[in-house]
Amino acid sequence: MGGQQMSESFPVDYLAIEHLSKRYLNCNGADYILKDFSIEVPKGQFLCIIGPSGCGKSTLLRCITGFEQYDGSIRLGGKLLREPAVDRILVFQDFNQLFHWKTALQNVQFPLKMSRKYEKAEYTAIAQKFIDLVGLSGYENYYPHQLSGGMKQRVAIAKSLAIKPQVVLMDEPFASLDAMTRKTLQSELLRLQSIERSTVLFVTHNIQEAIALGDRVIALSQNGVIVKDIPIEISKPATPATPGFSELWAELNQALSAEPDIV
Amino acid sequence: MKKKIVRQIVFVVAVLCAWQLAYRNGIFPKLMFPSIGDIGNALLDGFSHDKLGNMVLYSLWLLLRGMGLGMLLAMVFSGLSIASSWFSDIYNLLVSIFDLIPGVALIPLAILWFGVGEAPILFIVVHSVVWPMSRSIIDGFRSVPPILVESGRNLGLSKRQQVFQIYIPASFSSVLSGIKIGWARAWRGLISAEMIFGTTSFGAGIGWYIFYKRVNVDIAGVFAALIVIILIGVVVEYLVFSTIERHTVRKWGVSR
């Protein structure tokens, strides 16, 4: 629990990863999943991370969350991150990340309640506000099993944003949704991020999604080598019809297609 | 729900009719096989003359204390086995060992250690509850999806908070089946112990009643006591456990 206070004096409020390496032990000794990975993400940036399966994108998010031991350093506003804490919230792809014994509203309340920073009335109001923001007004008292996949992901997003984390880590949150729902949720997420201004690291397989959402996109190859790091400066919400979109798409696609996809 | 109850009532009535027919036709000796009427009379008689009511209350009082303590221990130990892998390894061994030992087999030791009175009976009941209940709770804890545990860890929850906020609610159907198993085992342990110990200085229980009726060859009285046990079991199953299920696992869509 400890060590959560931020060093206010630290001038830069960005996420800085230096020489991050992560190995998994296997029968041949140890395999690197991430090798000497470094990046700086300024506060408020929406960074999309794309790459083939096994390139270490999920592992990267898990290291930042504090779920994995790693070599190197991950700092947020200067503070070294080793343990999970509420300043970084991970949103999973799996619809079953919600607590099935809590209603939608209670799920969103839970992190606020556990943080002990708020009175009951306060956290109830905050949770309600975020339920409204993700367009689930009227569904507050539904249990997860009564919600569709898209609605569950909306609750998960509301839950992650309501606690006001400094960094939101999203591991393909829309990958299991149908195309229509995915598109809706993408624009909802953009709208929310423009209000909340939290730093977002968004992992996806989908180049189009990365361009549509990100301020910046990085493409990874095996061992987390950054093969492409480009700013997305076209107007939001970006669609394939937006000028400049197809050039970005081609650039990223080319960077990725040079990579053999390990399945 | 209604259909289920109708089917079950039809079944019970059919069994009672078959019983009465068997009695009428004298298939079994009368001594072994009393009529429904005899059993009913023995039941009324038990409550009006033989203080069966007091004995039932006394048994329930012992049962609730033993079960409460057993549940508490099972919860604490299962929770600790989440918090510490050392504890978990050792506790799993203990559960495997002690779950095999029938409560009655411990009665000689219980008498030696605790003397006669309530303590050895409570010891037997607690023993009957703790191990099977722990088994089912720990199995439940183990099958909690890792994603839920990580959702909790992400918030920086302590191990204790994880147990109370994540593991117990996430595996509540296993916890509940552990409580049901504990309840059934507690009854068995209690009745066996009471039949052997007889009375404590505070009173006699339903197990003693069965023993006493057996000694007096009052078989209808033995059946009456069994019916009381069954009725208590049915009431607890349909009122207590069903109500808990309706407000938890069914509401959550975990169990139908």
Coordinates of C-alpha atoms in Angstrom, one line a residue, chain A residues 1 4 62 65-67 84-86 88-90 92 94 96-102 110-111 114 116 143 145-146 159, chain B residues 145 147-158 160-161 165-167 169-172 247 250-254 256:
Chain A
M1 CA 0.0 0.0 0.0
Q4 CA 1.8 6.2 -3.1
R62 CA 1.9 -6.0 -16.8
T65 CA 1.1 -2.3 -13.5
G66 CA 3.5 -3.9 -11.1
F67 CA 2.3 -7.5 -11.7
P84 CA 0.7 -2.4 -8.1
A85 CA -1.1 0.7 -7.0
V86 CA -4.1 2.8 -7.9
R88 CA -1.9 2.8 -12.7
I89 CA -5.0 0.9 -13.7
L90 CA -5.0 -2.0 -16.1
F92 CA -8.2 -6.2 -19.6
D94 CA -11.6 -10.3 -20.9
N96 CA -15.0 -11.2 -16.9
Q97 CA -12.8 -8.7 -15.3
L98 CA -15.8 -7.2 -13.4
F99 CA -16.8 -8.5 -10.1
H100 CA -19.8 -10.6 -10.7
W101 CA -21.1 -10.1 -7.2
K102 CA -21.3 -6.4 -7.6
F110 CA -15.1 -0.4 -5.5
P111 CA -11.7 1.2 -6.2
M114 CA -11.0 0.9 -1.1
R116 CA -10.4 5.4 1.6
Y143 CA -25.2 -7.3 -12.4
H145 CA -24.2 -11.2 -16.1
Q146 CA -27.1 -9.0 -17.2
K159 CA -14.1 1.8 -13.1
Chain B
P145 CA -10.2 -16.6 -11.9
I147 CA -8.1 -11.9 -13.6
L148 CA -10.3 -11.1 -10.5
V149 CA -7.4 -11.5 -8.2
E150 CA -5.3 -9.2 -10.4
S151 CA -8.1 -6.6 -10.5
G152 CA -7.8 -6.5 -6.7
R153 CA -4.0 -6.5 -6.6
N154 CA -4.1 -3.6 -9.1
L155 CA -5.7 -1.5 -6.4
G156 CA -3.0 -2.3 -4.0
L157 CA -5.2 -4.4 -1.8
S158 CA -3.5 -6.3 1.1
R160 CA -6.4 -9.7 4.0
Q161 CA -8.4 -7.4 1.8
Q165 CA -13.1 -8.5 -1.0
I166 CA -12.2 -10.9 -3.8
Y167 CA -11.7 -14.6 -2.8
P169 CA -17.3 -13.4 -2.8
A170 CA -15.7 -14.8 -6.0
S171 CA -15.9 -18.3 -4.7
F172 CA -19.1 -17.9 -2.7
H247 CA -29.6 -13.3 -2.4
R250 CA -28.5 -16.8 -8.0
K251 CA -28.7 -13.0 -8.1
W252 CA -25.1 -12.9 -9.5
G253 CA -25.9 -15.3 -12.2
V254 CA -23.3 -17.8 -10.9
R256 CA -29.3 -21.3 -11.4

